[in-house]
Amino acid sequence: MTGIPGFWAVIPAGGSGTRLWPISRRSSPKFLHDLTGSGQSLLRATWDRLEPLVDDRILVVTGVAHEEAVRRQLPMLGYDAVIGEPSPRDSMPAIGLAAAVLERRDPEAVLGSFAADHVITEPDNFQRAVAEAVVLARRGELVTIGIEPTEPATGFGYIRLGAPLDVVGAPSAHRVDEFVEKPNLETATRYLESGEYRWNAGMFVVGATTLLELLAENHAEMVDHLRTIAADPRRMRDLWPSLQKIAIDHAVAEPAAAAGRVAVVPAALGWDDVGDFNSLTKLVAESSDMPGITAIGPADDIISIDSTATVAAGGRIVALIGVDDIVVIDTQDALLITRPDRAQEVKKVVETLAARGRTELL
């Protein structure tokens, strides 16, 4: 075994990425796609980033509908390293079940939860931050990695830094004063100028048993059910639907922070959650053959004349003449045209399709 002894990576691979429709669908969510032109899916890139830290100590929790696709993309993982959840219950039940499974395998296990669909361009900084977080987790802390903000983003939650912790092996660590919800632009600008806030990327490092104990303070029945499922996976079908749908932030992180029990390791990771086509445009290099064009996927079917755009061609020619600052996403059964500044609203299209009963397009 290599990496950090006793450290396990948990990869929650859920969600449908509605803001990246029509590329991302319920049947083929964004973590299964190569969106950035790296040559590998976001899931596989996540595994590559974590493997030096954990070797093969990885658990992926995903929907049963995506279980086989995950196994195909990560064939190096053993059969019991992929857990299929019968229905989406948000992040807490998924991460909590992984913690219950790991607690049975190794009562001293420390886990790190890292989403399957994020991009990190500074892997060395990521590894250093995780190593510090593990030191803190072994002291009984719930630890989050706070991303150094690069702009007054309104699409992320924030973490307010408290006092430095002065822990050997974790020189960057601070206490977390509070988690705050997504702010408006004025508030986000104030956060950025203060230097006291970091983006909340939902990365948590904690002892498996510690996490379950913190969860039990407000959700004791959920912990009982998760431990029962971990002991007997046949109970998944009847117990899983009864679990409250709740994010780890609300179930554990926020109440633990209010009690002074959460630490943060600030880090500059070149992080992006690939939340919409505007953010994706920033991650993909401009076409060398077509100035002003950012191609998501192959560019052979794109023709641009005096245009600037982000384009994904879906098997037929996409021709642009004299248009500026647009997004064109063409697939076999759907065509999206929008502007980068309206990219967050793509989810409204998905909501409209659902309301019309067009489930075949979701």
PDB file of C-alpha atoms in Angstrom, residues 127-332:
ATOM      1  CA  GLN A 127      -2.104  16.798  -2.116  1.00  0.00           C
ATOM      2  CA  ARG A 128      -0.464  19.106   0.436  1.00  0.00           C
ATOM      3  CA  ALA A 129      -3.837  20.364   1.632  1.00  0.00           C
ATOM      4  CA  VAL A 130      -5.226  16.844   1.991  1.00  0.00           C
ATOM      5  CA  ALA A 131      -2.149  15.719   3.947  1.00  0.00           C
ATOM      6  CA  GLU A 132      -2.677  18.592   6.395  1.00  0.00           C
ATOM      7  CA  ALA A 133      -6.365  17.768   6.655  1.00  0.00           C
ATOM      8  CA  VAL A 134      -5.605  14.138   7.560  1.00  0.00           C
ATOM      9  CA  VAL A 135      -3.354  15.303  10.414  1.00  0.00           C
ATOM     10  CA  LEU A 136      -6.237  17.364  11.777  1.00  0.00           C
ATOM     11  CA  ALA A 137      -8.794  14.584  11.248  1.00  0.00           C
ATOM     12  CA  ARG A 138      -6.684  12.235  13.352  1.00  0.00           C
ATOM     13  CA  ARG A 139      -7.070  14.736  16.193  1.00  0.00           C
ATOM     14  CA  GLY A 140     -10.844  14.321  15.974  1.00  0.00           C
ATOM     15  CA  GLU A 141     -11.578  17.349  13.790  1.00  0.00           C
ATOM     16  CA  LEU A 142     -14.054  17.593  10.946  1.00  0.00           C
ATOM     17  CA  VAL A 143     -11.919  19.270   8.288  1.00  0.00           C
ATOM     18  CA  THR A 144     -12.844  21.079   5.103  1.00  0.00           C
ATOM     19  CA  ILE A 145     -10.554  22.398   2.378  1.00  0.00           C
ATOM     20  CA  GLY A 146     -11.311  26.052   1.704  1.00  0.00           C
ATOM     21  CA  ILE A 147     -10.632  27.221  -1.826  1.00  0.00           C
ATOM     22  CA  GLU A 148      -8.883  30.561  -2.231  1.00  0.00           C
ATOM     23  CA  PRO A 149     -11.415  32.709  -4.136  1.00  0.00           C
ATOM     24  CA  THR A 150     -10.335  34.294  -7.408  1.00  0.00           C
ATOM     25  CA  GLU A 151     -13.476  36.378  -7.975  1.00  0.00           C
ATOM     26  CA  PRO A 152     -16.608  37.461  -6.074  1.00  0.00           C
ATOM     27  CA  ALA A 153     -18.541  34.384  -7.158  1.00  0.00           C
ATOM     28  CA  THR A 154     -22.217  34.202  -6.232  1.00  0.00           C
ATOM     29  CA  GLY A 155     -22.660  30.535  -7.136  1.00  0.00           C
ATOM     30  CA  PHE A 156     -20.670  29.087  -4.214  1.00  0.00           C
ATOM     31  CA  GLY A 157     -21.083  28.962  -0.459  1.00  0.00           C
ATOM     32  CA  TYR A 158     -18.295  30.472   1.630  1.00  0.00           C
ATOM     33  CA  ILE A 159     -16.287  29.566   4.737  1.00  0.00           C
ATOM     34  CA  ARG A 160     -15.276  32.280   7.214  1.00  0.00           C
ATOM     35  CA  LEU A 161     -11.837  31.671   8.651  1.00  0.00           C
ATOM     36  CA  GLY A 162     -11.364  31.775  12.391  1.00  0.00           C
ATOM     37  CA  ALA A 163      -8.188  31.711  14.447  1.00  0.00           C
ATOM     38  CA  PRO A 164      -5.088  29.783  13.301  1.00  0.00           C
ATOM     39  CA  LEU A 165      -4.834  26.373  14.988  1.00  0.00           C
ATOM     40  CA  ASP A 166      -1.036  26.089  15.253  1.00  0.00           C
ATOM     41  CA  VAL A 167      -0.955  22.313  14.720  1.00  0.00           C
ATOM     42  CA  VAL A 168       2.282  20.508  13.855  1.00  0.00           C
ATOM     43  CA  GLY A 169       1.886  18.968  10.415  1.00  0.00           C
ATOM     44  CA  ALA A 170      -0.957  21.311   9.495  1.00  0.00           C
ATOM     45  CA  PRO A 171       0.584  24.800   9.395  1.00  0.00           C
ATOM     46  CA  SER A 172      -2.205  26.304   7.270  1.00  0.00           C
ATOM     47  CA  ALA A 173      -5.086  25.228   9.476  1.00  0.00           C
ATOM     48  CA  HIS A 174      -7.673  27.583  10.936  1.00  0.00           C
ATOM     49  CA  ARG A 175     -10.809  27.137  12.964  1.00  0.00           C
ATOM     50  CA  VAL A 176     -14.008  27.604  10.936  1.00  0.00           C
ATOM     51  CA  ASP A 177     -16.102  30.441  12.325  1.00  0.00           C
ATOM     52  CA  GLU A 178     -19.083  29.691  10.102  1.00  0.00           C
ATOM     53  CA  PHE A 179     -20.341  28.419   6.770  1.00  0.00           C
ATOM     54  CA  VAL A 180     -22.378  30.974   4.846  1.00  0.00           C
ATOM     55  CA  GLU A 181     -24.820  30.464   1.998  1.00  0.00           C
ATOM     56  CA  LYS A 182     -24.363  31.710  -1.565  1.00  0.00           C
ATOM     57  CA  PRO A 183     -24.154  35.523  -1.343  1.00  0.00           C
ATOM     58  CA  ASN A 184     -25.260  38.289  -3.669  1.00  0.00           C
ATOM     59  CA  LEU A 185     -22.587  40.108  -5.663  1.00  0.00           C
ATOM     60  CA  GLU A 186     -22.177  42.956  -3.184  1.00  0.00           C
ATOM     61  CA  THR A 187     -21.686  40.553  -0.288  1.00  0.00           C
ATOM     62  CA  ALA A 188     -19.348  38.298  -2.282  1.00  0.00           C
ATOM     63  CA  THR A 189     -17.223  41.334  -3.183  1.00  0.00           C
ATOM     64  CA  ARG A 190     -16.999  42.248   0.483  1.00  0.00           C
ATOM     65  CA  TYR A 191     -15.975  38.677   1.335  1.00  0.00           C
ATOM     66  CA  LEU A 192     -13.224  38.752  -1.268  1.00  0.00           C
ATOM     67  CA  GLU A 193     -11.863  42.113  -0.118  1.00  0.00           C
ATOM     68  CA  SER A 194     -11.789  41.049   3.542  1.00  0.00           C
ATOM     69  CA  GLY A 195      -9.484  38.076   2.916  1.00  0.00           C
ATOM     70  CA  GLU A 196     -11.370  36.196   5.643  1.00  0.00           C
ATOM     71  CA  TYR A 197     -13.416  33.908   3.400  1.00  0.00           C
ATOM     72  CA  ARG A 198     -12.811  30.858   1.249  1.00  0.00           C
ATOM     73  CA  TRP A 199     -15.070  29.058  -1.199  1.00  0.00           C
ATOM     74  CA  ASN A 200     -16.807  25.980   0.139  1.00  0.00           C
ATOM     75  CA  ALA A 201     -16.125  23.210  -2.389  1.00  0.00           C
ATOM     76  CA  GLY A 202     -17.736  20.496  -0.269  1.00  0.00           C
ATOM     77  CA  MET A 203     -14.444  18.686   0.404  1.00  0.00           C
ATOM     78  CA  PHE A 204     -14.411  17.071   3.856  1.00  0.00           C
ATOM     79  CA  VAL A 205     -11.781  14.971   5.632  1.00  0.00           C
ATOM     80  CA  VAL A 206     -12.772  13.227   8.860  1.00  0.00           C
ATOM     81  CA  GLY A 207     -12.509   9.990  10.785  1.00  0.00           C
ATOM     82  CA  ALA A 208     -15.234   7.603   9.676  1.00  0.00           C
ATOM     83  CA  THR A 209     -16.464   7.053  13.234  1.00  0.00           C
ATOM     84  CA  THR A 210     -16.139  10.760  14.051  1.00  0.00           C
ATOM     85  CA  LEU A 211     -18.395  11.631  11.111  1.00  0.00           C
ATOM     86  CA  LEU A 212     -21.051   9.144  12.214  1.00  0.00           C
ATOM     87  CA  GLU A 213     -20.885  10.423  15.800  1.00  0.00           C
ATOM     88  CA  LEU A 214     -21.354  14.017  14.631  1.00  0.00           C
ATOM     89  CA  LEU A 215     -24.245  12.949  12.402  1.00  0.00           C
ATOM     90  CA  ALA A 216     -25.878  11.033  15.262  1.00  0.00           C
ATOM     91  CA  GLU A 217     -26.167  14.209  17.332  1.00  0.00           C
ATOM     92  CA  ASN A 218     -29.055  15.373  15.138  1.00  0.00           C
ATOM     93  CA  HIS A 219     -29.843  12.348  12.964  1.00  0.00           C
ATOM     94  CA  ALA A 220     -29.443   9.301  15.189  1.00  0.00           C
ATOM     95  CA  GLU A 221     -31.917   7.157  13.232  1.00  0.00           C
ATOM     96  CA  MET A 222     -30.033   7.809   9.986  1.00  0.00           C
ATOM     97  CA  VAL A 223     -26.796   6.581  11.576  1.00  0.00           C
ATOM     98  CA  ASP A 224     -28.552   3.443  12.854  1.00  0.00           C
ATOM     99  CA  HIS A 225     -29.876   2.713   9.374  1.00  0.00           C
ATOM    100  CA  LEU A 226     -26.530   3.389   7.680  1.00  0.00           C
ATOM    101  CA  ARG A 227     -24.701   1.058  10.052  1.00  0.00           C
ATOM    102  CA  THR A 228     -27.380  -1.597   9.495  1.00  0.00           C
ATOM    103  CA  ILE A 229     -26.963  -1.341   5.710  1.00  0.00           C
ATOM    104  CA  ALA A 230     -23.173  -1.508   6.029  1.00  0.00           C
ATOM    105  CA  ALA A 231     -23.495  -4.700   8.072  1.00  0.00           C
ATOM    106  CA  ASP A 232     -26.116  -6.233   5.770  1.00  0.00           C
ATOM    107  CA  PRO A 233     -26.320  -4.692   2.265  1.00  0.00           C
ATOM    108  CA  ARG A 234     -29.554  -6.615   1.669  1.00  0.00           C
ATOM    109  CA  ARG A 235     -31.254  -4.054   3.924  1.00  0.00           C
ATOM    110  CA  MET A 236     -30.439  -1.248   1.460  1.00  0.00           C
ATOM    111  CA  ARG A 237     -33.689  -1.581  -0.456  1.00  0.00           C
ATOM    112  CA  ASP A 238     -36.017  -1.240   2.532  1.00  0.00           C
ATOM    113  CA  LEU A 239     -34.022   1.256   4.645  1.00  0.00           C
ATOM    114  CA  TRP A 240     -32.605   3.630   2.018  1.00  0.00           C
ATOM    115  CA  PRO A 241     -35.930   5.290   1.075  1.00  0.00           C
ATOM    116  CA  SER A 242     -36.493   6.243   4.725  1.00  0.00           C
ATOM    117  CA  LEU A 243     -33.272   8.288   4.936  1.00  0.00           C
ATOM    118  CA  GLN A 244     -33.720  12.043   4.990  1.00  0.00           C
ATOM    119  CA  LYS A 245     -32.595  13.819   1.829  1.00  0.00           C
ATOM    120  CA  ILE A 246     -30.004  16.254   3.174  1.00  0.00           C
ATOM    121  CA  ALA A 247     -26.571  17.630   2.307  1.00  0.00           C
ATOM    122  CA  ILE A 248     -23.563  17.007   4.538  1.00  0.00           C
ATOM    123  CA  ASP A 249     -23.190  20.772   4.985  1.00  0.00           C
ATOM    124  CA  HIS A 250     -26.590  21.084   6.673  1.00  0.00           C
ATOM    125  CA  ALA A 251     -26.566  17.739   8.468  1.00  0.00           C
ATOM    126  CA  VAL A 252     -23.084  17.932  10.008  1.00  0.00           C
ATOM    127  CA  ALA A 253     -20.766  20.759   8.919  1.00  0.00           C
ATOM    128  CA  GLU A 254     -22.862  23.774   9.889  1.00  0.00           C
ATOM    129  CA  PRO A 255     -23.907  22.544  13.371  1.00  0.00           C
ATOM    130  CA  ALA A 256     -20.376  21.280  14.054  1.00  0.00           C
ATOM    131  CA  ALA A 257     -18.926  24.661  13.025  1.00  0.00           C
ATOM    132  CA  ALA A 258     -21.340  26.435  15.370  1.00  0.00           C
ATOM    133  CA  ALA A 259     -19.967  24.212  18.141  1.00  0.00           C
ATOM    134  CA  GLY A 260     -16.336  25.058  17.238  1.00  0.00           C
ATOM    135  CA  ARG A 261     -15.551  21.570  15.936  1.00  0.00           C
ATOM    136  CA  VAL A 262     -14.619  22.250  12.298  1.00  0.00           C
ATOM    137  CA  ALA A 263     -11.177  23.111  10.920  1.00  0.00           C
ATOM    138  CA  VAL A 264     -10.281  24.435   7.487  1.00  0.00           C
ATOM    139  CA  VAL A 265      -7.143  24.103   5.403  1.00  0.00           C
ATOM    140  CA  PRO A 266      -7.072  27.032   2.947  1.00  0.00           C
ATOM    141  CA  ALA A 267      -5.570  26.204  -0.450  1.00  0.00           C
ATOM    142  CA  ALA A 268      -5.200  27.553  -3.982  1.00  0.00           C
ATOM    143  CA  LEU A 269      -6.121  24.565  -6.136  1.00  0.00           C
ATOM    144  CA  GLY A 270      -7.138  25.967  -9.499  1.00  0.00           C
ATOM    145  CA  TRP A 271     -10.539  24.548  -8.596  1.00  0.00           C
ATOM    146  CA  ASP A 272     -13.741  24.681 -10.630  1.00  0.00           C
ATOM    147  CA  ASP A 273     -16.980  22.784 -10.154  1.00  0.00           C
ATOM    148  CA  VAL A 274     -17.782  22.977 -13.897  1.00  0.00           C
ATOM    149  CA  GLY A 275     -21.147  24.354 -12.890  1.00  0.00           C
ATOM    150  CA  ASP A 276     -22.303  25.744 -16.235  1.00  0.00           C
ATOM    151  CA  PHE A 277     -21.182  26.449 -19.795  1.00  0.00           C
ATOM    152  CA  ASN A 278     -19.688  29.784 -18.780  1.00  0.00           C
ATOM    153  CA  SER A 279     -17.287  28.142 -16.333  1.00  0.00           C
ATOM    154  CA  LEU A 280     -16.605  25.330 -18.798  1.00  0.00           C
ATOM    155  CA  THR A 281     -15.608  27.871 -21.450  1.00  0.00           C
ATOM    156  CA  LYS A 282     -12.904  29.176 -19.121  1.00  0.00           C
ATOM    157  CA  LEU A 283     -11.480  25.666 -18.719  1.00  0.00           C
ATOM    158  CA  VAL A 284     -11.259  24.733 -22.401  1.00  0.00           C
ATOM    159  CA  ALA A 285      -8.578  26.141 -24.673  1.00  0.00           C
ATOM    160  CA  GLU A 286      -9.607  28.276 -27.615  1.00  0.00           C
ATOM    161  CA  SER A 287      -9.399  26.507 -30.976  1.00  0.00           C
ATOM    162  CA  SER A 288      -6.045  27.048 -32.699  1.00  0.00           C
ATOM    163  CA  ASP A 289      -7.714  26.856 -36.130  1.00  0.00           C
ATOM    164  CA  MET A 290     -10.709  29.068 -35.369  1.00  0.00           C
ATOM    165  CA  PRO A 291      -9.902  32.165 -33.318  1.00  0.00           C
ATOM    166  CA  GLY A 292     -12.710  33.014 -30.947  1.00  0.00           C
ATOM    167  CA  ILE A 293     -14.153  29.510 -30.919  1.00  0.00           C
ATOM    168  CA  THR A 294     -14.007  27.250 -27.872  1.00  0.00           C
ATOM    169  CA  ALA A 295     -14.888  23.723 -28.953  1.00  0.00           C
ATOM    170  CA  ILE A 296     -16.248  21.238 -26.433  1.00  0.00           C
ATOM    171  CA  GLY A 297     -15.197  17.988 -28.049  1.00  0.00           C
ATOM    172  CA  PRO A 298     -14.066  17.617 -31.689  1.00  0.00           C
ATOM    173  CA  ALA A 299     -14.065  20.759 -33.825  1.00  0.00           C
ATOM    174  CA  ASP A 300     -14.293  19.059 -37.252  1.00  0.00           C
ATOM    175  CA  ASP A 301     -18.005  19.874 -37.639  1.00  0.00           C
ATOM    176  CA  ILE A 302     -17.715  23.555 -36.662  1.00  0.00           C
ATOM    177  CA  ILE A 303     -17.435  26.342 -39.231  1.00  0.00           C
ATOM    178  CA  SER A 304     -16.907  29.867 -37.929  1.00  0.00           C
ATOM    179  CA  ILE A 305     -16.901  33.083 -39.925  1.00  0.00           C
ATOM    180  CA  ASP A 306     -16.249  36.215 -37.891  1.00  0.00           C
ATOM    181  CA  SER A 307     -17.787  34.695 -34.751  1.00  0.00           C
ATOM    182  CA  THR A 308     -16.962  34.110 -31.087  1.00  0.00           C
ATOM    183  CA  ALA A 309     -18.677  31.209 -29.345  1.00  0.00           C
ATOM    184  CA  THR A 310     -18.487  28.091 -27.260  1.00  0.00           C
ATOM    185  CA  VAL A 311     -19.672  25.190 -29.407  1.00  0.00           C
ATOM    186  CA  ALA A 312     -20.339  21.483 -29.016  1.00  0.00           C
ATOM    187  CA  ALA A 313     -21.206  19.796 -32.309  1.00  0.00           C
ATOM    188  CA  GLY A 314     -23.322  16.672 -32.163  1.00  0.00           C
ATOM    189  CA  GLY A 315     -22.621  14.998 -35.472  1.00  0.00           C
ATOM    190  CA  ARG A 316     -23.839  17.591 -37.944  1.00  0.00           C
ATOM    191  CA  ILE A 317     -22.283  20.805 -39.174  1.00  0.00           C
ATOM    192  CA  VAL A 318     -22.645  23.847 -36.915  1.00  0.00           C
ATOM    193  CA  ALA A 319     -21.980  26.999 -38.959  1.00  0.00           C
ATOM    194  CA  LEU A 320     -21.647  30.426 -37.340  1.00  0.00           C
ATOM    195  CA  ILE A 321     -21.568  33.707 -39.277  1.00  0.00           C
ATOM    196  CA  GLY A 322     -21.077  37.055 -37.604  1.00  0.00           C
ATOM    197  CA  VAL A 323     -22.337  36.127 -34.132  1.00  0.00           C
ATOM    198  CA  ASP A 324     -20.579  36.978 -30.899  1.00  0.00           C
ATOM    199  CA  ASP A 325     -20.458  35.681 -27.355  1.00  0.00           C
ATOM    200  CA  ILE A 326     -22.906  32.786 -27.623  1.00  0.00           C
ATOM    201  CA  VAL A 327     -23.058  29.150 -26.551  1.00  0.00           C
ATOM    202  CA  VAL A 328     -24.274  26.518 -29.014  1.00  0.00           C
ATOM    203  CA  ILE A 329     -24.694  22.953 -27.770  1.00  0.00           C
ATOM    204  CA  ASP A 330     -25.944  20.555 -30.437  1.00  0.00           C
ATOM    205  CA  THR A 331     -26.819  16.934 -29.678  1.00  0.00           C
ATOM    206  CA  GLN A 332     -28.780  14.302 -31.580  1.00  0.00           C
TER     207      GLN A 332
END
